[in-house]
Amino acid sequence: MSHCINSLTMTDDKPFLMGAHAGEFIPADDGNLMNFTIPKAQAKCNFTRHTTARHNLQLIGLVCLLALWFVSPQPLHAQGDMSQAHYYLVPAASTTIRLHTHTADMELGYDGAALVASVNALYRLQNTGAQSVSLTLSLVADIATENSPTSADALPASLPDNLVVLVNQQPLPIIQADDGSPATQVQVPADATLDVRLSYALDLGDGPMAGLTYSPRPLRQWPGQPSLRVSMATIETSPSESWLGIQPEGWNYAPGASTTPRIRWLYDSPLPTQTFRFHFVHPGAWRALVEATTAATPGAPVSEFLRLGRLYGALHDAALDEAQRDRFYAQAVAAFTAGLDNAATSSTPSETVATLHAELAARYRTRSVSAAGAVDRVYMDLLAAEAEQALAGLPVGDPQRSELLQWQVEGLTLQLNDARDRRDWPAAFAALEQLATLPPDAVDASTLRETQRALTVQQALQLLEEGDSEAAMHLVGAQVGDLDLMPPTNARPIFATWQVTVTIAPTQMNLVFAVRAARGREEEALSALTTLAQTWQTAREAGPTPVVTGPTIASQGHEDDVLLMTLSLPPNTGAAALARITPPGADWALARTLLAQLAPRIERESQLLSQQIVVAQPLDLRSTREQWLSVAATLEQQAGQFEAQSPNINLAVVDALAAESALLTRIRAANYRAAALTWRTLARNSLVAVQLSAGAGVPPVTRTWVATPETELQVLTLTADVVSLGRLVAVVAMALAGLFLLAGALWWLL
């Protein structure tokens, strides 16, 4: 197992606050430093370490993994989906009444189960005129995200039952305006101010992360530039070590004696443009993390390290941005690695050790495909190695074995492909031999024979390029690039691989195409993709206009460049129309087949207080493989005919013309076989990753499948059960109404 930790040293046992750089911890009250270094800030480890002795991880340092990142010097890089809908009072029509002062104070409450935020907002209205003014105030909702509409009233306000508007400690009635929106009326005296207070409570959920947000954007609907104060109180169960992000900068602690600090922002005009944010680890998750970290000490049972790693894995899955994902990923890997080190010095059951390897394999798998849809072969190598070690310790019949075996096949296959791309033939044949040792139900024997033959052909091509024709002929025959001896243009593929990532959600469908051009046809591939993008973008018969970005060239280091293109479709829109205008050639078979099938079924069913969301998408790419293999079979048949016309010859005993004719025929046959091999390679290396998202839940419930052109027909289905806010509000409303009627009846009886 490769270690993803280079150094882990501690100078003292004080609580540590996270500094500005990934992997650097700074103590709260002095200058001592603890280093926690993850290579390349992503814990991308050198795979060769899997064959060397395990690096000695100091288990005592694992206690310090609990020190998360206090980010007063480090704002969030990108926002997640923890924002809440806040409510605001804005003038219903143009008015001379100005907002003099606005304050929003938020309190947190946690009873061990529910985490609730109560909001108390003050609107100090100023009338500088000589007569009192009757003012209608609209209640609007605004979600505090950077991509929200610019005006709050663009979002319909669904008011919670706990929302109250007060003037002079007296509640105001909420009425319905002419447009159906909620509103209330106030009377602002002449040459005076009036304080209007708005209060409500929000449920922050029970995910591993929580947060408070508040947007000043709706306040811009008021005349003038008010003074502004926004404060967010913390609670004892969420100490500063559990804080993840505070934004924007310029905040301070509110004065006053308190066991828990209050984060505060103060502004005079003009109003700020940024949303106020305070994100932290959920108190329940933090308590579990503290307990797990305390228990995961040298000599502790391996199950404690397993529990700690899983907690960090949950935080990784819920992280708000890439920086947090990198850090929680590193800590999860460190915890599992420490567990393996501890198991090496104790009598730990093999099944427990295998579970640690399986968890590491699962973590590496989260890094195996980038956001752009490209496969990261380093992580796939790590995945294959960990899956192999997990399989060695799991008993026959364990439900994890089939999934781990598939991961091992994926990793070894990518190792083989990477070695072939680098022309490292010994490594390629070594990976092939490892695949041959797997159970027959995991790898098809005929596929292995075909792959072995393909490797032999490619190795011969390299020998021909190096001028060693004799060795090349010994392997498969002559091969040169004379166009007269090549197959027709339409029989040679433009693309070497297709990797498509499809994301299907109730609100949108996105496709990311990562395409590698066939060697020597890079410009032609870029031009063909550009033409296809223009066709999709401008075709009227395709229904709602899709959004196409690219193609662009993404450099892959030592590998060939990858052409990236994205396609976004509106909700409830199939892609069959785009499939019909996609070129009919074999080069576009995968794109055409995939688009023709993209018509997801999205169902919603309410059950008591919950809502069940079902997202289903059938997927069958076998027709693509059949088309590509059909072209390959035709080329191979023609190659066989050429070979039949050119038996083995001895150049020393035949005349030059006969020898030249026979050699050219064999070269032509080799070229046809090489083209056929390219089609088969295209069918073998292409894949489609489909992610279904329910679009609900914190974080949203998602599931991902990876399919190849030879994958059998399957219906990808995601079923997510989430709380139905509408029904929950209705139940609470009915309960309150019942209490009100009961109180009225008791009052009447008295």
XYZ file of C-alpha atoms in Angstrom, residues 112-624:
513
model
C -28.650 16.849 19.967
C -30.932 16.128 17.036
C -32.130 19.199 15.113
C -29.909 22.152 14.250
C -32.045 25.305 13.966
C -31.179 28.912 13.120
C -33.471 31.688 14.375
C -33.293 34.986 12.476
C -34.251 38.371 13.929
C -34.141 41.253 11.446
C -34.734 44.937 12.197
C -35.920 47.430 9.571
C -35.694 51.022 10.846
C -37.817 53.066 8.447
C -37.381 56.832 8.220
C -40.026 59.340 7.059
C -38.485 62.753 6.392
C -41.786 64.199 5.140
C -44.284 66.405 6.966
C -47.108 63.823 6.782
C -47.424 60.258 7.898
C -47.226 57.601 5.201
C -49.120 54.317 4.897
C -46.622 51.852 3.453
C -47.257 48.382 2.028
C -44.348 46.018 2.577
C -43.920 42.912 0.448
C -42.460 39.763 1.931
C -39.991 38.205 -0.493
C -37.627 35.254 -0.331
C -34.033 35.201 -1.510
C -31.608 32.283 -1.596
C -28.121 33.466 -0.692
C -26.165 32.153 -3.671
C -23.976 33.988 -6.140
C -26.093 32.761 -9.065
C -29.452 33.929 -7.700
C -31.600 36.420 -9.627
C -30.588 40.026 -9.093
C -33.936 40.880 -7.503
C -35.337 38.965 -4.581
C -38.951 39.076 -5.764
C -37.938 36.828 -8.694
C -38.319 33.983 -6.176
C -41.827 33.200 -4.870
C -42.062 33.526 -1.102
C -43.338 30.408 0.654
C -43.584 31.690 4.197
C -42.834 29.470 7.212
C -45.416 29.311 9.967
C -42.940 30.717 12.477
C -42.496 33.981 10.540
C -43.691 37.046 12.495
C -43.665 40.775 11.658
C -43.743 43.064 14.720
C -44.209 46.788 15.292
C -44.018 48.006 18.883
C -43.989 44.355 20.014
C -47.357 43.797 18.324
C -47.676 41.304 15.464
C -48.898 42.612 12.121
C -51.311 40.637 9.956
C -49.944 39.137 6.760
C -52.263 39.978 3.885
C -52.341 38.991 0.246
C -51.379 41.651 -2.268
C -53.121 42.108 -5.617
C -50.492 39.947 -7.316
C -50.997 37.164 -4.772
C -47.756 37.765 -2.889
C -47.678 38.080 0.927
C -47.525 41.613 2.304
C -48.226 43.730 5.375
C -48.973 47.419 6.013
C -47.379 49.895 8.393
C -47.991 53.563 9.212
C -44.781 55.631 9.371
C -45.289 58.878 11.353
C -44.241 62.219 9.898
C -40.620 63.220 10.468
C -39.955 60.103 12.536
C -38.640 56.562 12.389
C -40.471 53.288 12.806
C -38.891 49.972 13.831
C -40.307 46.917 12.037
C -39.014 43.545 13.158
C -39.089 40.312 11.165
C -38.315 36.968 12.794
C -38.405 33.355 11.601
C -36.533 30.067 12.069
C -34.729 27.757 9.616
C -33.898 24.048 9.831
C -30.220 23.556 8.887
C -30.545 19.814 8.313
C -28.513 16.930 9.692
C -25.753 16.549 7.073
C -22.077 16.414 8.035
C -21.757 20.135 7.238
C -23.972 23.096 8.084
C -23.875 26.814 7.517
C -25.506 30.214 7.861
C -25.886 32.575 4.909
C -27.477 35.994 4.417
C -27.647 38.113 1.276
C -27.881 41.925 1.360
C -29.126 41.988 -2.237
C -32.884 42.500 -1.540
C -32.128 45.580 0.572
C -31.206 47.422 -2.630
C -34.913 47.779 -3.369
C -35.122 50.415 -0.626
C -34.327 54.076 -1.341
C -31.080 55.312 0.137
C -28.106 53.476 1.603
C -28.822 52.031 5.065
C -26.377 51.172 7.788
C -26.042 47.408 8.058
C -25.145 44.922 10.760
C -25.189 41.168 10.264
C -24.235 38.859 13.124
C -24.131 35.081 13.459
C -23.864 33.498 16.897
C -21.966 30.272 17.410
C -22.706 27.505 19.904
C -20.522 25.559 22.304
C -21.042 22.315 20.381
C -19.384 23.914 17.323
C -15.999 25.215 18.566
C -13.745 27.277 16.338
C -11.793 24.177 15.332
C -14.882 22.971 13.470
C -15.332 26.166 11.446
C -14.785 25.773 7.705
C -15.313 29.202 6.190
C -16.282 32.788 6.988
C -16.945 35.204 4.148
C -16.506 38.023 3.312
C -13.456 39.375 5.076
C -13.716 42.301 7.464
C -15.708 40.521 10.180
C -14.991 40.741 13.906
C -16.285 39.379 17.181
C -19.167 41.276 18.771
C -18.180 42.758 22.161
C -19.613 41.437 25.393
C -19.037 38.557 27.782
C -20.179 35.244 26.326
C -19.013 31.655 26.362
C -19.578 31.496 22.604
C -18.379 34.206 20.208
C -20.637 36.076 17.803
C -19.343 36.792 14.295
C -20.293 40.272 13.129
C -20.071 42.484 10.042
C -20.668 46.263 10.204
C -21.243 48.471 7.161
C -22.172 52.034 6.422
C -23.152 52.942 2.880
C -22.818 51.534 0.338
C -24.288 48.077 0.845
C -21.849 45.189 0.267
C -22.264 42.972 -2.789
C -21.095 39.691 -1.260
C -23.239 37.206 0.602
C -22.427 36.667 4.280
C -21.436 33.064 4.951
C -20.428 30.997 7.957
C -19.891 27.270 7.331
C -18.921 24.675 9.917
C -18.993 20.971 10.646
C -22.400 19.917 11.962
C -22.300 19.588 15.786
C -23.360 15.944 15.608
C -20.690 15.142 13.031
C -18.109 17.110 15.034
C -18.903 15.192 18.227
C -18.532 11.895 16.365
C -15.259 13.121 14.857
C -13.898 14.103 18.276
C -14.819 10.729 19.734
C -13.335 8.842 16.779
C -10.101 10.841 16.823
C -9.717 10.353 20.574
C -10.217 6.621 20.145
C -7.884 6.247 17.127
C -4.625 6.153 19.073
C -1.629 3.810 18.778
C -2.662 0.325 19.814
C -6.394 1.023 19.459
C -8.591 -1.461 17.598
C -8.419 -1.074 13.851
C -12.178 -0.496 13.806
C -11.569 2.928 15.381
C -9.389 3.999 12.445
C -12.006 2.612 10.094
C -14.690 4.704 11.802
C -12.517 7.831 11.672
C -11.748 7.361 7.986
C -15.410 6.927 7.142
C -16.296 10.125 8.998
C -13.695 12.044 6.994
C -14.992 10.336 3.864
C -18.490 11.649 4.593
C -17.065 15.160 5.013
C -15.211 14.734 1.708
C -18.441 13.774 -0.046
C -20.249 16.817 1.391
C -17.409 19.337 0.878
C -18.295 22.745 -0.526
C -15.325 23.248 -2.821
C -12.334 21.490 -4.322
C -9.928 22.688 -1.608
C -12.054 21.140 1.142
C -12.498 17.941 -0.848
C -8.721 17.657 -1.233
C -8.168 18.083 2.497
C -10.889 15.731 3.724
C -9.803 13.197 1.120
C -6.245 13.387 2.474
C -7.436 12.915 6.058
C -9.636 9.944 5.158
C -6.709 8.302 3.337
C -4.429 9.047 6.306
C -6.890 7.459 8.749
C -7.270 4.268 6.703
C -3.498 4.115 6.163
C -2.888 4.498 9.899
C -5.348 1.681 10.496
C -3.357 -0.581 8.172
C -0.137 0.344 9.955
C -1.768 -0.460 13.286
C -3.062 -3.767 11.925
C 0.468 -4.736 10.895
C 1.540 -4.730 14.556
C -1.550 -6.448 15.979
C -3.580 -9.597 15.464
C -6.299 -7.963 13.386
C -8.741 -10.230 11.511
C -8.047 -10.387 7.805
C -11.590 -9.287 7.005
C -11.098 -6.026 8.924
C -7.830 -5.347 7.101
C -9.566 -6.124 3.815
C -12.282 -3.623 4.686
C -9.611 -0.929 5.172
C -8.191 -1.730 1.734
C -11.713 -1.611 0.271
C -12.313 1.814 1.832
C -9.034 3.080 0.371
C -10.051 1.707 -3.015
C -13.352 3.577 -2.746
C -11.537 6.829 -1.879
C -9.155 6.434 -4.834
C -12.128 5.750 -7.073
C -13.554 9.193 -6.246
C -10.438 10.646 -7.881
C -10.319 8.295 -10.861
C -12.467 10.505 -13.124
C -11.894 14.264 -13.234
C -14.627 16.889 -13.398
C -13.979 17.153 -17.139
C -14.655 13.437 -17.575
C -11.024 12.403 -18.145
C -9.776 9.224 -16.470
C -6.838 9.666 -14.066
C -4.743 6.537 -14.539
C -2.603 7.126 -11.437
C -5.633 6.832 -9.195
C -6.899 3.895 -11.217
C -3.562 2.164 -10.542
C -3.981 2.803 -6.818
C -7.566 1.600 -7.038
C -6.520 -1.668 -8.690
C -3.808 -2.339 -6.091
C -6.106 -1.698 -3.121
C -8.926 -3.730 -4.654
C -6.522 -6.658 -5.131
C -5.456 -6.562 -1.484
C -9.061 -6.256 -0.322
C -10.095 -9.264 -2.397
C -7.293 -11.317 -0.887
C -8.756 -10.882 2.613
C -12.482 -11.085 1.961
C -14.165 -14.487 2.223
C -15.834 -16.090 -0.775
C -19.403 -14.888 -1.053
C -18.791 -11.510 0.534
C -21.033 -8.951 -1.218
C -18.101 -6.558 -1.655
C -16.141 -8.977 -3.812
C -17.993 -8.460 -7.100
C -17.643 -4.686 -6.944
C -13.996 -4.829 -5.900
C -13.266 -7.325 -8.647
C -14.774 -4.976 -11.203
C -12.665 -2.111 -9.835
C -9.561 -4.285 -10.146
C -10.409 -5.078 -13.769
C -10.896 -1.367 -14.482
C -7.572 -0.474 -12.894
C -5.584 -3.226 -14.635
C -7.226 -2.405 -17.970
C -6.220 1.227 -17.650
C -2.697 0.180 -16.636
C -2.538 -1.915 -19.788
C -3.853 0.930 -21.960
C -1.462 3.420 -20.393
C 1.513 1.083 -20.958
C 0.436 0.581 -24.553
C 0.119 4.328 -25.101
C 3.643 4.764 -23.708
C 4.847 1.807 -25.813
C 6.056 0.063 -22.691
C 5.402 -3.439 -23.999
C 6.783 -5.398 -20.999
C 4.473 -3.456 -18.669
C 1.528 -3.943 -21.014
C 2.054 -7.693 -21.218
C 2.520 -7.820 -17.417
C -0.880 -6.145 -16.907
C -2.365 -8.569 -19.433
C -0.962 -11.507 -17.480
C -2.510 -10.147 -14.277
C -5.871 -9.889 -16.014
C -5.477 -13.486 -17.168
C -5.166 -14.624 -13.528
C -8.593 -13.217 -12.613
C -11.684 -15.456 -12.541
C -13.189 -16.278 -15.963
C -16.439 -14.482 -15.117
C -14.501 -11.226 -14.663
C -12.485 -11.222 -17.906
C -13.402 -12.943 -21.173
C -10.666 -15.254 -22.444
C -11.324 -14.354 -26.091
C -10.979 -10.676 -25.241
C -7.604 -11.383 -23.639
C -6.453 -13.239 -26.747
C -7.611 -10.362 -28.928
C -5.817 -7.876 -26.687
C -2.633 -9.936 -26.778
C -2.775 -9.969 -30.548
C -3.401 -6.201 -30.587
C -0.341 -5.619 -28.407
C 1.747 -7.736 -30.733
C 0.569 -5.703 -33.726
C 1.337 -2.397 -32.060
C 4.746 -3.579 -30.936
C 5.485 -4.512 -34.532
C 4.421 -1.071 -35.704
C 6.941 0.484 -33.340
C 9.681 -1.758 -34.678
C 8.808 -0.642 -38.193
C 9.017 2.997 -37.110
C 12.468 2.287 -35.671
C 13.565 0.718 -38.945
C 13.735 -2.870 -37.687
C 11.594 -4.347 -40.455
C 12.882 -7.866 -39.942
C 11.709 -7.983 -36.335
C 8.401 -6.374 -37.270
C 7.810 -8.890 -40.045
C 8.598 -11.619 -37.567
C 5.754 -10.376 -35.366
C 2.886 -9.508 -37.712
C 4.162 -8.420 -41.109
C 5.199 -5.203 -42.836
C 3.451 -1.895 -42.150
C 4.154 1.441 -43.809
C 2.158 4.611 -44.253
C 1.875 4.746 -48.060
C -1.602 6.181 -48.700
C -2.020 3.912 -51.729
C -1.679 0.946 -49.427
C -3.996 2.312 -46.722
C -7.738 1.549 -46.370
C -10.222 4.134 -47.725
C -10.549 7.306 -45.675
C -14.022 6.429 -44.407
C -12.704 3.081 -43.146
C -10.082 4.709 -40.892
C -11.393 6.183 -37.624
C -10.936 9.872 -36.868
C -11.038 9.295 -33.113
C -9.013 6.984 -30.890
C -11.262 7.078 -27.794
C -14.549 8.558 -26.631
C -15.151 9.279 -22.965
C -18.530 10.854 -22.280
C -19.777 12.012 -18.881
C -23.556 12.465 -18.685
C -25.162 14.255 -15.731
C -28.956 13.963 -15.528
C -30.900 16.002 -12.981
C -34.526 17.187 -12.838
C -33.397 20.697 -13.804
C -30.865 20.038 -16.560
C -28.967 17.436 -18.551
C -25.263 17.959 -19.296
C -22.870 15.964 -21.455
C -19.086 16.330 -21.435
C -17.287 14.749 -24.391
C -13.571 14.010 -23.873
C -12.318 12.752 -27.228
C -8.802 11.755 -28.262
C -8.034 11.986 -31.975
C -6.505 9.112 -33.894
C -2.784 9.510 -34.448
C -2.086 11.810 -37.378
C -5.694 13.008 -37.677
C -5.756 15.655 -34.932
C -6.666 18.614 -37.157
C -9.347 16.619 -38.941
C -10.850 15.545 -35.603
C -10.940 19.126 -34.276
C -12.569 20.363 -37.483
C -15.164 17.574 -37.437
C -16.108 18.273 -33.811
C -16.356 22.006 -34.504
C -18.737 21.351 -37.388
C -20.836 19.036 -35.233
C -21.034 21.642 -32.450
C -22.241 24.260 -34.926
C -24.823 21.845 -36.315
C -26.224 21.118 -32.867
C -26.243 24.769 -31.879
C -28.054 26.066 -34.955
C -30.430 23.224 -35.886
C -34.043 24.345 -35.450
C -35.471 20.850 -35.599
C -33.579 19.954 -32.411
C -36.310 21.607 -30.264
C -35.178 23.932 -27.448
C -31.802 25.351 -28.344
C -29.030 23.369 -26.642
C -25.958 25.068 -25.239
C -22.747 23.766 -26.808
C -19.297 24.772 -25.567
C -16.112 23.894 -27.398
C -14.460 21.925 -28.692
C -11.309 22.995 -26.877
C -7.926 21.306 -26.600
C -6.892 20.158 -23.122
C -3.241 19.209 -22.728
C -2.608 15.845 -21.067
C 1.138 16.096 -20.501
C 2.952 13.215 -22.154
C -0.323 11.920 -23.591
C -2.071 13.065 -26.739
C -4.205 16.162 -26.378
C -7.870 15.650 -25.527
C -10.669 17.516 -27.288
C -13.322 18.683 -24.805
C -16.876 19.635 -25.750
C -19.910 20.163 -23.508
C -23.595 19.963 -24.350
C -26.326 21.273 -22.039
C -30.011 20.543 -22.569
C -33.034 22.073 -20.803
C -35.084 19.935 -18.388
C -37.675 17.502 -19.757
C -35.976 17.601 -23.152
C -34.795 14.509 -24.960
C -31.809 14.439 -27.264
C -33.278 12.329 -30.066
C -33.529 15.356 -32.355
C -29.801 15.976 -31.960
C -29.117 12.319 -32.745
C -30.991 12.666 -36.046
C -28.795 15.538 -37.220
C -25.549 13.885 -36.104
C -23.510 12.591 -39.089
C -24.311 8.969 -39.999
C -20.731 7.686 -40.220
C -19.225 5.107 -37.886
C -17.014 7.789 -36.308
C -20.134 9.288 -34.672
C -21.816 6.022 -33.684
C -21.326 6.455 -29.929
C -22.565 10.057 -29.852
C -25.509 9.200 -32.084
C -26.529 6.119 -30.086
C -26.199 7.896 -26.735
C -28.201 10.947 -27.791
C -30.954 8.805 -29.278
C -31.459 7.125 -25.885
C -31.260 10.186 -23.639
C -34.859 10.694 -22.553
C -34.775 10.305 -18.758
C -37.915 9.450 -16.816
C -38.332 11.624 -13.725
C -41.110 10.797 -11.260
C -42.040 12.368 -7.953
C -44.271 10.666 -5.401
C -45.227 12.127 -2.039
C -45.398 9.764 0.926
C -46.559 11.321 4.206
C -43.871 13.894 5.007
C -41.375 12.595 2.502
C -41.064 12.814 -1.242
C -39.681 10.024 -3.368
C -37.855 11.137 -6.497
C -37.106 8.514 -9.146
C -34.751 9.259 -12.023
C -34.432 6.490 -14.619
C -32.502 6.283 -17.873
C -32.119 3.174 -20.057
C -28.683 2.707 -21.583
C -27.551 0.269 -24.258
C -24.434 1.068 -26.300
C -23.999 -2.352 -27.888
C -25.102 -1.107 -31.313
C -22.096 1.217 -31.274
